[in-house]
Amino acid sequence: MVLLKEFKKALLTSLWFVFLTFPIVVIKVDPIERTVFWRWQNAFYMAVGTFSIYLLVKFYQHRKENQPKSSDAGENKLPISSLIHRILLNPVQRNIFIGIVAAISIVFPHIFSTYQTNVMTTALMYVVLGLGLNIVVGLAGLLDLGFVAFYAVGAYTYSLLNLHFGLGFWTVLPIGGLLAATFGILLGFPVLRLRGDYLAIVTLGFGEIIRLILENWGKFSKGPSGISNIPRPGFFGMHFNLEQSVLYTYYLMIILVIVTIFIVNRLQDSRLGRAWIALREDEIACQAMGIDKRKTKLVAFSLGAFWAGIVGVMFAAKTTFINPASFTFLESAIILSIVVLGGMGSIVGVVFGALILILLPEYLRALSEYRMLAFGAILVCMMIFRPQGLISNIRRTYKFEKKSPPPVR
Amino acid sequence: MKQPILNVTNLTMDFGGIRALDSVDLDVNSGEIVALIGPNGAGKTTFFNCITGIYQPTGGDILLSLPNKSKKVSLKGLKPNKVTERGLARTFQNIRLFPKMTVLENVMIGRHCRTKAFIFGAIFRTAATRREEESILETSYAILEKVGLAEHANEFADNLSYGAQRRLEIARALATEPLLLLLDEPAAGMNPQETLDLDHLIKQISQEGQAILLIEHDMQLVMSLSDRIFVMDYGKKIAQGTPAEIRANPAVIKAYLGEEVDA
């Protein structure tokens, strides 16, 4: 009986999908010949495909529900997630893992083409952006939809300071970061009292304000035409050709990623990191336990923005051209997706999330015009089947065995 | 010799036109257990929220006497975190733990206002920071042992049983080294055994010299624990005294049971 019901549902679902995709899959208009092709076989494929996928998903769900709970670890774990947890919790395996990752990242540009290296550099930028936003969203639980504003602040700091004062990349790198952090505090002050959806809307507005200023204040930012001929990062006055420069930028990004992971990891494990997590968990209890809500929030905002500013400077130096179109809301949404998809508050998760989200559209190019569709579908599936993200955060467990016997009373 | 710790005078709190607290006086001495009782809606939790800075009271004053200092500090108008820093720590009527943090981390949060490592210390992990972290860990663990939760140290707080969560809230408040511990209905929803354990725990904490102010509905617990009792009704203090005095007080009986109607 149950089976029949499921079949009925599957049939309905497939009919619905045929209806939905009818205009793009079945009808094909040839404007020159002024004829319309009806590709009915496509509708049939769509129906069969949806029908079988539906049944497959149901079967999978059914089996999962009926499975005796052998390992009730509380959470259902993705094989890759538990594998990574196991590796990271074992010091020897962890060192081997880190060694392999380091080796891959060092030889990567020598194996693959310049184009691939460039793509990877972009992905690494998003790793750092994701880690920055992870402080704000993942740890402190402040939903920020305007994160790209700080990214823009960094990028424009470098290009404008270079344009007007001729300042070099290395001088501006810290300035860009600090300026973005200042903007983080500026945004932080008015939103101290806000939470959740209200905060999201204000930050969204903030992101748009920055973009609109850059777009419309032509005298200051050169408007939509943007700033070109931004110098690439230098190395003690040496001059690189294009290929060397790509390689150099790639290694700079690798170093930046390592530094970011190191610092974010330490912050997370510190007194400050605990305060952020407490703030995320319960604001009133957090304050009642003596944590200064203002200070903690502002520090989260400014530290998150700092990384965005740094990456902004890198971005301007890498692309040598920036305009406000690079800093739309879509960017914020992608960075937020990286954090959510990867796993809120989890450093490894965010790294994986960034690599997947940025590299996937590149490698889906084989699907040509369907790639964004496929990308969207993957995101939807991801959120349905694994809402807590790819790799959930490993909670640090404190061992208290150093002093035996433990201090009693 | 008993020294006063907390002096609340004429505390008044208005919500629009409603007077939730009407000139309430209350004082707690060192080493004492003082209970605040009253029917539902009497304003007990509002009183707690006012003295811990969650609400800003309309009138009156809250004075805290610091040890080794003759001067008293006013807590009125301070933010909740500042109040906790001065030495008032509380638990909540509806449990407010940090559910996705471990039991030990919950207590470590309590140490926050007694430590000071910040961004620089966190990133470079200086010797001072490492020492501080170690002492946080040590103190927190000792407190967990005191409340009997040490074996659950690395579990998530929301996986604990109800009674254990209540004890963890007390542990977290104790970690801030309060001069006065405020417990808001610690026995609410507990079974008799858990209540008995709680009774022992509170007595044990009290014997270590901790002053405690508690709101509680469980009369047996209140009578067994308290040195003095304050009774509130409709935002007003209607009685104060020792448990024996309160039990015999007609105003209290009236508030709880209603007036006797003469036939």
XYZ file of C-alpha atoms in Angstrom:
672
model
C 0.000 0.000 0.000
C 2.796 2.339 0.984
C 4.585 1.414 -2.210
C 1.598 2.342 -4.353
C 1.287 5.673 -2.625
C 4.931 6.418 -3.231
C 4.581 5.512 -6.902
C 1.618 7.840 -7.206
C 3.585 10.643 -5.597
C 6.561 9.969 -7.848
C 4.317 10.095 -10.897
C 2.814 13.390 -9.811
C 6.216 14.850 -9.071
C 7.554 13.871 -12.455
C 4.518 15.322 -14.208
C 5.016 18.539 -12.270
C 8.643 18.708 -13.337
C 7.731 18.083 -16.953
C 5.295 20.968 -16.702
C 7.869 23.233 -15.048
C 10.643 22.530 -17.523
C 8.370 22.372 -20.542
C 9.228 25.807 -21.963
C 12.975 25.369 -21.812
C 13.275 21.680 -22.523
C 10.583 20.918 -25.068
C 9.945 24.068 -27.063
C 12.722 25.252 -29.302
C 12.099 28.279 -31.499
C 14.166 28.943 -34.552
C 13.780 32.678 -35.142
C 15.351 32.632 -38.601
C 13.268 29.854 -40.089
C 10.319 31.030 -38.015
C 9.537 27.507 -36.959
C 8.962 25.875 -33.613
C 10.442 22.511 -32.766
C 8.582 20.339 -30.278
C 11.121 18.067 -28.677
C 8.725 15.671 -27.036
C 11.410 13.095 -26.340
C 12.981 15.568 -23.869
C 9.770 15.693 -21.863
C 9.826 11.922 -21.710
C 13.456 11.876 -20.501
C 12.610 14.489 -17.887
C 9.673 12.431 -16.638
C 11.643 9.215 -16.410
C 14.587 10.982 -14.793
C 12.523 12.735 -12.138
C 10.514 9.598 -11.461
C 13.564 7.457 -10.806
C 15.407 10.127 -8.798
C 12.335 10.589 -6.626
C 12.066 6.872 -5.940
C 15.780 6.641 -5.262
C 15.640 9.445 -2.702
C 12.602 7.895 -1.031
C 14.308 4.521 -0.925
C 17.386 6.071 0.647
C 15.314 7.917 3.249
C 13.308 4.798 4.010
C 16.425 2.725 4.530
C 17.938 5.390 6.749
C 14.861 5.555 8.929
C 14.650 1.789 9.307
C 18.318 1.357 10.055
C 18.964 0.282 13.633
C 20.845 3.081 15.293
C 24.150 1.334 15.726
C 26.250 4.378 16.462
C 24.055 6.966 18.064
C 26.602 9.727 18.051
C 23.727 12.162 18.087
C 24.388 13.552 14.649
C 24.183 11.768 11.352
C 27.616 12.014 9.913
C 28.676 12.261 6.349
C 31.433 9.699 5.663
C 33.816 12.431 4.526
C 33.018 14.510 7.580
C 33.669 11.748 10.098
C 36.791 10.759 8.173
C 38.156 14.281 8.431
C 37.200 14.493 12.096
C 39.080 11.258 12.724
C 42.128 12.467 10.853
C 42.194 15.832 12.599
C 41.796 14.360 16.049
C 44.745 12.012 15.603
C 47.991 14.009 15.766
C 50.027 11.660 13.548
C 47.362 11.412 10.872
C 46.813 15.118 11.115
C 50.445 15.874 10.405
C 50.421 13.515 7.416
C 47.226 15.162 6.178
C 48.727 18.628 6.524
C 51.884 17.429 4.779
C 49.908 16.093 1.808
C 47.865 19.264 1.526
C 51.035 21.371 1.710
C 52.746 19.265 -0.954
C 49.746 19.531 -3.272
C 49.509 23.276 -2.825
C 53.225 23.734 -3.535
C 53.350 21.675 -6.712
C 49.890 22.682 -7.945
C 50.937 25.595 -10.204
C 53.762 23.537 -11.706
C 51.443 20.741 -12.763
C 48.475 22.728 -13.955
C 48.242 25.587 -16.412
C 48.401 29.282 -15.598
C 44.659 29.434 -16.040
C 44.119 26.749 -13.425
C 46.502 28.496 -11.050
C 44.570 31.707 -11.484
C 41.308 29.956 -10.687
C 42.862 28.388 -7.620
C 44.151 31.774 -6.449
C 40.611 33.121 -6.666
C 39.342 30.137 -4.697
C 41.974 30.786 -2.027
C 40.803 34.382 -1.765
C 37.343 33.109 -1.025
C 38.809 30.772 1.582
C 40.133 33.802 3.472
C 36.906 35.755 2.918
C 34.950 32.782 4.211
C 37.176 32.487 7.268
C 36.694 36.193 7.956
C 32.932 35.979 7.689
C 33.036 32.798 9.743
C 34.154 34.860 12.734
C 31.095 37.083 12.407
C 28.460 34.545 11.358
C 29.782 31.181 12.451
C 31.258 32.088 15.811
C 29.520 35.234 16.999
C 26.234 34.351 15.269
C 25.732 37.796 13.725
C 24.150 37.362 10.306
C 26.018 39.764 8.019
C 24.720 40.138 4.464
C 26.928 43.081 3.565
C 30.317 41.517 4.034
C 31.397 42.436 0.526
C 31.499 46.092 1.600
C 34.692 45.456 3.561
C 36.136 43.581 0.622
C 35.415 46.648 -1.514
C 36.980 48.936 1.098
C 40.197 46.922 0.910
C 40.277 46.845 -2.877
C 39.571 50.557 -3.242
C 42.056 51.456 -0.521
C 44.835 49.882 -2.533
C 43.785 51.216 -5.926
C 43.117 54.766 -4.737
C 46.198 55.059 -2.547
C 48.242 53.704 -5.404
C 46.638 56.032 -7.922
C 47.020 59.203 -5.891
C 50.063 58.574 -3.733
C 51.821 55.748 -5.524
C 51.864 53.559 -2.450
C 52.949 49.972 -3.067
C 51.147 46.711 -2.390
C 52.989 45.819 0.802
C 52.440 49.239 2.340
C 48.749 49.180 1.618
C 48.116 45.569 2.661
C 47.970 46.383 6.394
C 46.376 49.781 5.755
C 43.581 48.135 3.747
C 42.996 45.596 6.477
C 42.926 48.202 9.232
C 40.691 50.541 7.276
C 38.228 47.717 6.634
C 38.353 46.856 10.346
C 37.536 50.495 11.122
C 34.561 50.261 8.797
C 33.606 47.078 10.618
C 33.450 49.032 13.864
C 31.552 51.836 12.129
C 28.950 49.334 10.981
C 29.050 47.640 14.356
C 27.990 50.630 16.433
C 24.501 51.185 15.052
C 23.696 47.483 14.948
C 24.784 46.594 18.475
C 21.209 46.226 19.631
C 20.017 44.276 16.618
C 19.835 40.549 16.161
C 18.937 38.011 13.524
C 16.806 39.272 10.651
C 16.995 42.935 11.677
C 20.759 42.791 11.702
C 20.751 41.037 8.318
C 18.724 43.838 6.748
C 20.921 46.607 8.170
C 24.110 44.922 7.007
C 22.539 44.340 3.602
C 21.836 48.069 3.420
C 25.368 48.883 4.489
C 26.800 46.734 1.704
C 24.621 48.475 -0.853
C 25.533 51.928 0.480
C 29.225 51.278 -0.011
C 28.660 49.955 -3.520
C 26.413 52.867 -4.484
C 28.912 55.393 -3.161
C 31.639 53.796 -5.243
C 29.387 53.753 -8.264
C 28.093 57.306 -8.045
C 30.837 59.353 -6.468
C 32.774 59.591 -9.695
C 35.339 62.125 -8.501
C 36.393 59.877 -5.678
C 36.203 56.394 -7.107
C 36.024 56.947 -10.888
C 32.519 55.543 -10.835
C 31.382 52.503 -12.839
C 34.319 52.715 -15.239
C 36.532 51.583 -12.389
C 40.256 51.887 -11.850
C 42.667 50.112 -14.121
C 46.406 49.524 -14.269
C 46.710 48.644 -10.616
C 50.181 47.232 -10.082
C 50.545 43.577 -9.175
C 52.236 42.678 -5.899
C 55.958 43.313 -5.999
C 58.873 41.550 -4.418
C 61.726 43.873 -3.457
C 61.461 45.777 -6.722
C 61.779 42.697 -8.904
C 59.791 42.669 -12.106
C 57.853 39.614 -13.131
C 56.327 38.644 -16.411
C 52.669 37.679 -16.370
C 53.224 33.986 -15.737
C 55.653 34.557 -12.871
C 53.313 37.102 -11.403
C 50.431 34.628 -11.364
C 52.682 32.125 -9.659
C 53.806 34.729 -7.138
C 50.247 35.786 -6.337
C 49.298 32.160 -5.885
C 52.031 31.576 -3.315
C 51.159 34.829 -1.547
C 47.598 33.609 -1.239
C 48.766 30.250 0.106
C 50.753 32.065 2.778
C 47.807 34.325 3.571
C 45.511 31.309 3.914
C 47.950 29.626 6.298
C 48.313 32.774 8.399
C 44.540 33.253 8.485
C 43.855 29.676 9.514
C 46.488 29.918 12.209
C 45.110 33.144 13.652
C 41.435 32.233 13.378
C 42.141 28.895 14.999
C 43.888 30.565 17.918
C 41.130 33.147 18.281
C 38.535 30.405 18.304
C 40.270 28.558 21.110
C 40.793 31.625 23.243
C 38.817 33.433 25.887
C 37.568 35.753 23.153
C 36.440 32.841 20.963
C 34.475 31.344 23.829
C 32.814 34.694 24.417
C 31.768 34.827 20.746
C 30.244 31.379 20.896
C 28.455 32.246 24.138
C 27.111 35.379 22.473
C 25.797 33.234 19.631
C 24.180 30.780 22.018
C 22.406 33.140 24.408
C 22.878 36.874 24.503
C 21.206 37.561 27.842
C 22.949 34.749 29.681
C 26.188 35.851 28.074
C 25.823 39.343 29.493
C 24.734 38.033 32.858
C 27.973 36.051 32.977
C 29.975 39.235 32.768
C 30.767 39.377 29.055
C 30.735 42.846 27.554
C 28.329 42.437 24.651
C 29.371 45.672 22.935
C 33.049 44.973 22.967
C 32.667 41.345 21.909
C 30.406 42.195 18.989
C 32.557 45.071 17.782
C 35.693 42.949 17.912
C 33.946 40.224 15.903
C 32.832 42.706 13.272
C 36.191 44.390 12.969
C 38.236 41.182 12.905
C 35.972 39.723 10.228
C 36.215 42.922 8.213
C 40.001 42.969 8.608
C 40.384 39.773 6.573
C 37.965 41.024 3.944
C 40.070 44.188 3.627
C 43.276 42.203 3.239
C 41.726 40.028 0.538
C 40.349 43.173 -1.108
C 43.889 44.497 -1.494
C 44.995 41.124 -2.879
C 42.072 41.123 -5.282
C 42.850 44.566 -6.654
C 46.485 43.589 -7.098
C 45.622 40.304 -8.771
C 43.073 41.530 -11.296
C 44.791 44.923 -11.830
C 41.352 46.360 -12.524
C 38.419 46.949 -10.217
C 35.029 48.540 -10.537
C 31.930 48.513 -8.306
C 30.417 45.649 -10.307
C 32.793 43.278 -8.522
C 31.203 44.062 -5.176
C 27.534 43.307 -5.610
C 25.228 41.593 -3.167
C 25.811 38.324 -5.033
C 29.368 38.309 -3.690
C 28.119 38.608 -0.114
C 25.659 35.814 -0.794
C 28.408 33.569 -2.157
C 30.671 34.212 0.815
C 27.783 33.506 3.169
C 27.000 30.310 1.243
C 30.612 29.257 1.699
C 30.278 29.573 5.455
C 26.882 27.884 5.659
C 27.721 25.132 3.172
C 31.079 24.423 4.723
C 29.749 24.291 8.248
C 29.276 27.265 10.544
C 32.165 27.842 12.866
C 34.276 25.108 11.325
C 37.583 26.177 9.782
C 38.090 22.999 7.733
C 34.484 23.209 6.622
C 34.867 26.771 5.386
C 38.023 25.850 3.459
C 36.244 22.969 1.763
C 33.144 25.091 1.199
C 35.131 27.830 -0.523
C 37.008 25.403 -2.739
C 33.815 23.616 -3.760
C 31.728 26.715 -4.289
C 34.337 28.549 -6.339
C 35.887 25.647 -8.210
C 32.660 23.812 -8.987
C 31.244 26.452 -11.376
C 34.608 26.512 -13.137
C 34.691 22.772 -13.701
C 31.025 22.615 -14.514
C 31.791 24.694 -17.586
C 31.506 21.469 -19.532
C 27.777 21.761 -18.923
C 27.946 25.182 -20.595
C 24.665 27.044 -20.130
C 23.340 24.570 -17.579
C 26.194 25.051 -15.170
C 24.551 27.660 -12.966
C 21.413 25.515 -12.904
C 23.412 22.494 -11.815
C 25.244 24.626 -9.288
C 21.960 25.822 -7.829
C 20.601 22.284 -7.694
C 23.690 21.101 -5.831
C 23.271 23.896 -3.267
C 19.602 23.037 -2.753
C 20.351 19.326 -2.288
C 23.165 20.159 0.063
C 20.927 22.213 2.335
C 18.195 19.557 2.325
C 20.398 16.611 3.130
C 23.028 18.266 5.226
C 21.813 21.509 6.779
C 24.650 21.650 9.296
C 27.214 22.009 6.512
C 29.803 19.731 4.994
C 32.075 19.407 7.965
C 30.632 20.416 11.259
C 32.794 22.062 13.831
C 34.870 19.879 16.099
C 34.176 20.969 19.631
C 37.305 21.303 21.517
C 37.445 18.965 24.453
C 39.648 20.007 27.277
C 41.608 17.262 28.840
C 42.238 17.623 32.486
C 44.770 14.965 33.237
C 47.988 16.906 33.375
C 48.028 17.089 37.125
C 47.367 13.757 38.703
C 45.725 13.617 41.135
C 43.303 16.375 40.129
C 42.858 19.044 42.757
C 40.021 17.860 44.919
C 38.293 20.631 46.762
C 30.225 39.205 62.786
C 27.772 39.579 59.949
C 28.395 42.363 57.537
C 25.791 43.583 55.096
C 26.560 42.786 51.454
C 23.541 43.980 49.569
C 21.240 46.833 50.531
C 18.276 47.457 48.325
C 16.226 50.469 49.279
C 12.907 51.657 47.879
C 13.368 49.759 44.647
C 10.585 50.698 42.260
C 9.948 49.516 38.746
C 7.230 50.756 36.423
C 6.280 49.174 33.136
C 4.185 51.890 31.549
C 1.355 52.352 34.004
C 1.951 49.131 35.837
C 4.002 49.241 38.986
C 5.749 45.889 39.096
C 7.869 46.756 42.109
C 6.739 49.215 44.750
C 9.437 50.511 47.131
C 10.920 47.143 47.953
C 13.596 47.020 50.648
C 15.831 44.029 51.043
C 19.181 43.349 52.581
C 21.510 40.401 52.633
C 24.379 39.880 55.069
C 27.541 37.928 54.465
C 27.265 34.161 54.761
C 23.491 34.233 54.860
C 20.897 32.415 52.824
C 17.992 34.729 52.206
C 14.859 33.601 50.411
C 12.447 35.743 48.454
C 9.020 34.158 48.186
C 5.609 35.155 47.011
C 2.755 34.018 44.789
C 3.166 33.920 41.013
C 3.380 37.392 39.510
C 4.437 38.984 42.780
C 7.450 40.588 41.101
C 10.241 38.358 42.365
C 11.916 37.798 39.006
C 11.434 41.460 38.136
C 13.292 42.226 41.357
C 16.169 40.006 40.211
C 16.189 41.542 36.762
C 16.351 45.011 38.309
C 19.239 44.339 40.631
C 21.242 42.503 37.943
C 20.898 45.315 35.416
C 18.686 43.537 32.906
C 15.963 46.094 33.666
C 16.736 49.652 34.658
C 14.702 50.347 37.802
C 12.570 53.484 37.924
C 13.500 54.407 41.470
C 15.350 53.357 44.567
C 18.918 52.271 44.998
C 20.962 49.081 45.047
C 24.116 49.198 47.131
C 26.773 46.542 47.199
C 29.427 46.508 49.934
C 32.780 45.424 48.638
C 34.983 43.440 50.999
C 37.967 45.314 52.479
C 36.344 48.594 51.530
C 34.159 50.714 53.711
C 32.529 52.409 50.747
C 29.476 50.939 49.086
C 29.007 50.956 45.348
C 25.689 51.531 43.659
C 24.658 48.976 41.061
C 21.878 51.123 39.721
C 22.196 51.921 36.028
C 25.012 49.468 35.398
C 24.968 47.045 32.473
C 24.426 43.363 33.412
C 28.056 42.479 32.701
C 29.273 45.270 34.991
C 26.962 44.084 37.744
C 28.419 40.600 37.431
C 31.899 42.067 37.476
C 31.077 43.876 40.729
C 30.051 40.595 42.307
C 26.440 39.630 41.707
C 25.928 36.415 39.748
C 22.613 34.852 38.901
C 20.906 31.810 37.480
C 17.743 31.944 35.416
C 14.243 30.665 36.073
C 14.057 29.174 32.600
C 17.452 27.612 32.129
C 19.755 29.723 29.987
C 22.853 27.680 29.388
C 24.921 27.784 26.226
C 23.505 24.572 24.741
C 26.119 23.923 22.054
C 29.077 24.437 24.333
C 30.473 21.735 26.535
C 29.730 21.649 30.236
C 33.266 22.721 31.062
C 33.164 25.566 28.546
C 29.955 26.824 30.103
C 31.748 27.175 33.408
C 34.796 28.670 31.688
C 32.548 31.443 30.349
C 31.866 32.314 33.970
C 35.577 33.014 34.409
C 35.444 35.578 31.605
C 35.023 38.645 33.770
C 37.853 37.602 36.091
C 40.379 37.205 33.285
C 41.604 39.555 30.626
C 43.425 37.966 27.660
C 42.361 39.642 24.434
C 43.142 39.623 20.719
C 46.880 39.997 21.097
C 47.159 37.359 23.781
C 44.909 34.995 21.860
C 46.926 35.215 18.646
C 50.420 35.097 20.084
C 49.489 32.878 23.008
C 51.888 34.637 25.333
C 53.106 33.087 28.549
C 50.637 35.172 30.544
C 47.743 33.993 28.372
C 48.764 30.361 28.696
C 48.965 30.684 32.440
C 45.601 32.376 32.534
C 43.993 29.676 30.374
C 45.421 27.024 32.639
C 44.052 28.706 35.732
C 40.631 29.117 34.057
C 40.630 25.418 33.295
C 41.722 24.482 36.788
C 39.183 26.670 38.569
C 36.354 25.630 36.271
C 37.132 21.978 36.751
C 37.264 22.363 40.510
C 33.845 24.031 40.472
C 32.440 21.231 38.319
C 33.714 18.740 40.852
C 32.060 20.694 43.601
C 28.647 20.505 41.950
C 29.219 16.892 40.903
C 29.364 17.332 37.151
C 33.042 16.622 36.565
C 32.423 13.375 34.695
C 30.199 15.214 32.203
C 32.802 17.929 31.561
C 33.098 17.308 27.832
C 29.442 16.740 27.026
C 27.237 19.316 25.397
C 25.253 21.248 27.973
C 21.922 20.437 26.330
C 22.595 16.711 26.690
C 22.501 16.964 30.471
C 19.480 15.966 32.487
C 17.241 18.718 33.781
C 18.572 18.641 37.319
C 22.145 18.578 36.074
C 21.482 21.606 33.878
C 20.264 23.504 36.926
C 23.408 22.537 38.816
C 25.510 23.639 35.851
C 23.848 27.049 35.945
C 24.842 27.343 39.576
C 28.381 26.250 38.721
C 28.590 28.829 35.962
C 27.450 31.572 38.318
C 29.909 30.447 40.990
C 32.741 30.681 38.468
C 32.359 34.467 38.432
C 33.382 34.502 42.108
C 30.288 36.370 43.241
C 29.937 38.186 46.534
C 26.287 37.263 46.362
C 24.781 34.370 44.428
C 21.267 34.880 43.102
C 19.250 31.742 42.395
C 15.976 32.136 40.513
C 13.776 29.137 41.323
C 16.569 26.576 41.305
C 14.246 23.704 42.219
C 11.575 24.418 39.616
C 10.636 21.232 37.780
C 12.894 19.004 39.822
C 11.871 15.642 41.193
C 12.101 15.051 44.981
C 15.500 13.389 44.758
C 16.952 16.194 42.659
C 15.511 18.742 45.062
C 17.168 16.956 47.950
C 20.515 16.981 46.114
C 20.045 20.665 45.433
C 19.340 21.282 49.108
C 22.663 19.622 49.973
C 24.510 21.554 47.287
C 23.189 24.920 48.403
C 24.006 24.128 52.031
C 27.502 23.092 51.027
C 28.075 26.293 49.053
C 26.713 28.308 51.940
C 29.035 26.627 54.410
C 31.953 27.843 52.337
C 30.831 31.347 53.221
C 28.889 32.165 50.083
C 25.985 34.560 50.584
C 22.905 33.446 48.669
C 19.638 35.097 47.740
C 17.090 32.720 46.284
C 13.626 32.826 44.823
C 11.801 29.575 45.405
C 8.321 28.115 45.452
C 9.196 24.856 47.156
C 8.360 25.795 50.748
C 10.034 22.766 52.245
C 13.281 23.748 50.587
C 12.892 27.401 51.565
C 12.204 26.576 55.209
C 15.096 24.132 55.391
C 17.633 26.495 53.817
C 16.849 30.071 54.688
C 18.169 32.160 57.536
C 15.715 34.892 56.680
C 12.757 35.180 54.350
C 11.262 38.125 52.488
C 7.712 37.818 51.199
C 6.369 39.791 48.267
C 2.898 40.200 46.859
C 1.686 42.516 44.094
C 5.096 44.180 43.857
C 5.223 45.031 47.548
C 7.138 43.526 50.395
C 4.559 42.240 52.819
C 6.684 40.495 55.399
C 10.181 39.606 56.462
C 11.635 37.455 59.192
C 12.904 34.043 60.174
C 11.177 30.938 58.737
C 9.244 30.458 61.985
C 8.016 34.052 61.986
C 6.980 33.869 58.355
C 5.064 30.660 58.896
C 2.997 32.365 61.561
C 2.559 35.668 59.744
C -1.135 36.309 58.910
C -0.331 38.549 55.947
C 1.689 35.771 54.338
C -1.010 33.208 54.948
C -3.501 35.583 53.413
C -1.366 36.141 50.342
C -0.930 32.441 49.772
C -4.234 30.984 50.854
C -6.622 33.886 50.636
C -8.584 35.512 53.420
C -10.704 33.602 55.802
C -14.323 34.428 55.325
C -16.295 34.762 58.486
C -19.547 32.942 58.214
